[in-house]
Coordinates of C-alpha atoms in Angstrom, one line a residue:
M1 CA 0.2 -0.1 0.1
D2 CA 1.2 3.3 -1.3
E3 CA 0.7 5.3 2.2
N4 CA 3.7 6.4 4.6
R5 CA 4.3 5.2 7.9
M6 CA 3.3 7.2 11.1
W7 CA 6.8 8.5 12.1
Q8 CA 7.2 10.0 8.4
K9 CA 3.9 11.8 9.0
L10 CA 4.6 13.0 12.1
A11 CA 8.2 14.0 10.5
A12 CA 6.4 16.4 8.1
E13 CA 4.2 17.7 10.2
F14 CA 7.2 18.5 12.6
L15 CA 9.2 19.9 9.4
G16 CA 6.2 21.6 8.0
T17 CA 5.6 23.5 10.9
A18 CA 9.0 24.4 11.6
F19 CA 9.2 25.9 8.1
L20 CA 6.3 28.0 8.5
V21 CA 7.2 29.2 11.8
F22 CA 11.0 30.2 10.8
V23 CA 10.0 31.5 7.5
G24 CA 6.7 33.3 8.4
V25 CA 7.2 34.4 12.2
G26 CA 10.8 34.8 11.7
S27 CA 9.9 37.7 8.9
V28 CA 8.8 39.8 11.9
P29 CA 11.7 40.2 13.8
A30 CA 13.9 40.3 11.0
L31 CA 11.9 42.9 9.5
A32 CA 12.1 44.9 13.0
L33 CA 16.2 44.7 12.7
A34 CA 16.1 45.6 9.5
R35 CA 13.9 49.1 9.6
G36 CA 15.9 49.7 12.9
G37 CA 13.4 51.6 14.7
E38 CA 11.4 53.1 12.3
P39 CA 7.6 52.7 12.7
F40 CA 6.0 49.6 11.0
T41 CA 4.7 50.3 7.6
G42 CA 2.2 48.9 5.7
A43 CA 4.4 47.9 3.1
E44 CA 6.5 45.5 5.8
L45 CA 2.6 43.5 6.7
G46 CA 2.5 43.1 3.0
V47 CA 5.9 41.5 2.8
I48 CA 5.1 39.4 6.2
S49 CA 1.8 37.9 5.1
L50 CA 4.0 37.1 1.6
A51 CA 6.3 35.1 3.5
F52 CA 3.7 33.0 5.4
G53 CA 1.9 32.5 2.0
T54 CA 4.6 31.6 0.3
I55 CA 6.1 29.2 2.7
V56 CA 2.6 27.5 3.2
V57 CA 2.4 26.9 -0.8
A58 CA 5.7 25.4 -0.6
T59 CA 4.9 23.0 2.5
V60 CA 1.8 22.1 0.5
Y61 CA 3.2 20.7 -2.2
T62 CA 6.1 19.5 -0.1
F63 CA 4.5 17.5 2.4
G64 CA 1.0 17.5 1.4
Y65 CA 1.5 13.8 -0.2
I66 CA 3.2 12.5 3.1
S67 CA 1.0 13.6 6.0
G68 CA -1.5 15.9 4.7
N69 CA 0.6 19.0 5.8
H70 CA -2.0 20.1 8.1
I71 CA 1.1 22.0 10.0
N72 CA -1.8 23.9 12.1
P73 CA -4.0 22.3 15.0
A74 CA -7.2 23.9 14.0
V75 CA -7.0 22.2 10.9
T76 CA -6.1 18.8 12.3
L77 CA -9.0 18.9 14.9
G78 CA -11.4 20.3 12.4
L79 CA -10.7 17.4 9.9
A80 CA -11.1 15.1 13.0
V81 CA -14.3 16.3 13.9
S82 CA -15.6 16.3 10.3
G83 CA -14.7 12.4 10.2
K84 CA -11.9 12.9 7.5
F85 CA -9.2 11.9 10.0
P86 CA -8.5 9.5 12.4
W87 CA -9.0 10.6 16.1
R88 CA -6.2 8.4 17.0
E89 CA -3.8 10.4 15.0
V90 CA -4.9 13.6 16.3
P91 CA -2.5 13.7 19.7
G92 CA 0.5 12.6 17.3
Y93 CA -0.2 15.2 15.1
L94 CA -0.5 17.9 17.6
I95 CA 2.2 17.3 19.4
A96 CA 4.6 17.2 16.2
Q97 CA 3.0 20.9 15.5
V98 CA 4.0 22.3 18.6
L99 CA 7.3 21.1 18.7
G100 CA 8.0 21.6 15.0
A101 CA 6.7 25.2 15.8
T102 CA 9.1 25.7 19.0
V103 CA 12.4 24.3 17.0
G104 CA 11.0 26.7 14.1
A105 CA 11.6 29.8 16.8
L106 CA 14.6 28.4 18.2
A107 CA 16.0 28.4 14.6
I108 CA 15.1 32.3 14.3
V109 CA 17.4 32.7 17.3
G110 CA 19.7 31.0 15.8
V111 CA 19.9 32.7 12.8
L112 CA 19.1 36.3 13.7
G113 CA 20.5 36.2 17.6
M114 CA 19.4 37.2 20.4
P115 CA 18.1 40.9 18.3
A116 CA 15.5 38.5 17.4
S117 CA 14.2 38.0 21.1
E118 CA 14.7 41.8 22.1
A119 CA 12.8 42.5 18.9
G120 CA 9.6 40.1 20.5
L121 CA 10.5 37.1 18.0
G122 CA 7.6 37.6 16.2
V123 CA 5.2 36.4 19.3
A124 CA 1.5 36.9 19.0
A125 CA -0.1 39.3 21.1
Y126 CA -2.2 42.2 21.3
G127 CA -2.4 45.4 22.3
D128 CA -5.0 47.4 24.3
I129 CA -8.0 46.2 22.5
P130 CA -10.6 43.9 24.6
W131 CA -10.2 40.3 24.7
Y132 CA -13.4 39.6 22.8
Q133 CA -12.1 41.8 20.0
A134 CA -8.9 39.5 20.2
F135 CA -10.8 36.3 20.2
T136 CA -13.1 37.7 17.2
A137 CA -10.2 38.6 15.5
E138 CA -8.0 35.2 15.7
F139 CA -11.8 33.3 15.5
V140 CA -12.5 35.0 11.8
G141 CA -9.2 34.5 10.4
T142 CA -8.9 31.3 11.8
F143 CA -12.1 30.3 10.8
I144 CA -11.4 31.8 6.7
L145 CA -8.4 29.6 6.3
V146 CA -9.7 26.1 7.6
F147 CA -13.2 27.0 5.8
T148 CA -10.8 27.3 2.5
V149 CA -8.8 23.9 3.1
F150 CA -11.9 22.1 3.6
G151 CA -13.4 23.5 0.3
V152 CA -9.8 22.7 -1.8
I153 CA -9.5 19.2 -0.5
H154 CA -13.1 18.4 -1.5
R155 CA -13.7 16.0 -3.8
K156 CA -15.4 18.3 -6.4
A157 CA -12.5 20.8 -6.2
A158 CA -10.3 21.7 -9.1
S159 CA -7.1 18.9 -8.6
G160 CA -3.7 20.6 -8.4
F161 CA -4.2 24.4 -7.2
A162 CA -4.8 23.5 -3.3
G163 CA -1.5 24.9 -2.4
I164 CA -1.8 28.2 -4.0
V165 CA -5.1 28.8 -2.8
I166 CA -4.3 27.7 0.8
G167 CA -1.4 30.2 0.4
L168 CA -3.1 33.0 -1.0
V169 CA -5.9 32.9 1.6
V170 CA -3.2 32.9 4.5
F171 CA -1.5 35.9 2.7
A172 CA -4.8 37.5 2.6
A173 CA -6.3 36.7 6.1
I174 CA -3.2 38.5 8.0
I175 CA -3.7 41.7 6.1
P176 CA -6.6 42.3 8.4
V177 CA -6.2 40.6 11.1
A178 CA -2.2 41.2 12.0
P179 CA -2.9 44.7 13.4
A180 CA -5.3 43.6 16.0
T181 CA -3.3 40.1 17.1
G182 CA -0.6 39.5 14.7
A183 CA -2.8 36.8 13.1
S184 CA -1.2 33.9 14.6
I185 CA -4.8 32.1 13.3
N186 CA -2.3 28.7 14.3
P187 CA -2.4 27.2 17.6
A188 CA 1.3 25.7 17.0
R189 CA 2.4 29.0 15.8
T190 CA 1.2 30.7 18.7
T191 CA 2.8 28.6 21.4
G192 CA 6.2 27.7 19.7
P193 CA 7.4 31.2 19.7
M194 CA 6.1 32.0 23.0
L195 CA 7.9 29.3 24.8
I196 CA 11.3 29.9 23.2
Q197 CA 10.5 33.7 24.2
Q198 CA 9.9 32.7 27.4
L199 CA 12.9 30.5 27.6
L200 CA 15.1 33.3 26.7
G201 CA 14.1 35.6 29.1
G202 CA 11.8 37.8 26.6
E203 CA 8.5 39.3 27.7
V204 CA 5.2 36.7 27.4
R205 CA 2.3 38.0 27.8
W206 CA 0.7 34.2 28.7
E207 CA -2.3 35.9 29.8
Q208 CA -3.4 36.3 26.2
Y209 CA -2.7 32.9 25.7
P210 CA -6.4 31.0 26.4
V211 CA -7.9 33.9 24.1
Y212 CA -5.5 33.0 20.9
I213 CA -5.9 29.0 21.7
A214 CA -9.8 29.0 22.2
A215 CA -10.4 30.9 19.1
E216 CA -8.1 29.2 16.7
L217 CA -9.5 25.9 17.7
L218 CA -13.1 26.7 18.2
A219 CA -12.8 28.5 14.6
G220 CA -11.2 24.8 13.4
V221 CA -14.3 23.2 14.6
A222 CA -17.2 25.7 13.4
A223 CA -15.3 25.8 9.9
A224 CA -15.2 22.1 9.6
L225 CA -18.8 21.7 10.7
L226 CA -20.1 24.3 8.5
F227 CA -18.4 23.3 5.5
G228 CA -20.0 20.4 5.8
L229 CA -23.5 21.4 6.4
I230 CA -23.4 23.4 3.4
S231 CA -21.6 21.1 0.9
K232 CA -22.6 17.5 1.6
T233 CA -24.6 15.8 -1.0
A234 CA -26.6 12.4 -1.5
A235 CA -23.3 11.4 -3.1
D236 CA -20.8 12.4 -0.2
K237 CA -23.2 10.7 2.5
A238 CA -23.1 7.5 0.6
A239 CA -19.5 7.7 0.0
E240 CA -18.8 8.4 3.9
K241 CA -20.8 5.1 5.3
K242 CA -18.8 3.3 2.6
E243 CA -15.5 5.0 3.5
S244 CA -15.9 5.3 7.1
V245 CA -12.6 6.4 9.4
P246 CA -12.1 4.4 12.5
A247 CA -12.6 6.7 15.4

């Protein structure tokens, strides 16, 4: 059977998430160091969004045929809730993703040095806005991402374009969400940089962590369920009965 072993899938999730964090999150302190204390600009937001979108495209086509390239616990949970991914594999995927994000964040410091940590290491945080506004921002951004993922993997979707579409939606979603919360839209991406920043003695606002994680995971589940509700046909239901995924 032409299917990768579990350790290969977990390795792919680990590396894919590490690549995502190193390139995407790493672009934040990289630009901060390059501008040398100058105010953050809209053009830089576009560059950061492009970095995230580009690396997502790369990882989809590199790891997608190995592990599915979830590289996001919200995607994994959404797939499991919708019956498209076995629950028994969820813990391993989540651990691999968080470990990958942590190593990716550590790699940022390895490349840019301690100034990257001093510049904030790209840790997601929200400023003076209310927690419910931050929750809404992360929920909406993650919802759009996961909903799009379900759309491009649907049996009726045009084949071969998943990586490009997912990369573009990441690019697009970051633009309006980043000014509010930094646009994490990924629990692993939220967690990894925070852990490394804490280990390096940087400032981490852990009181905001539950807002990010709850919003992102709930959005993943909501997107999965809503997509199933509006897209499912009689043929889909018959296929699910025939090829049901073990719990």
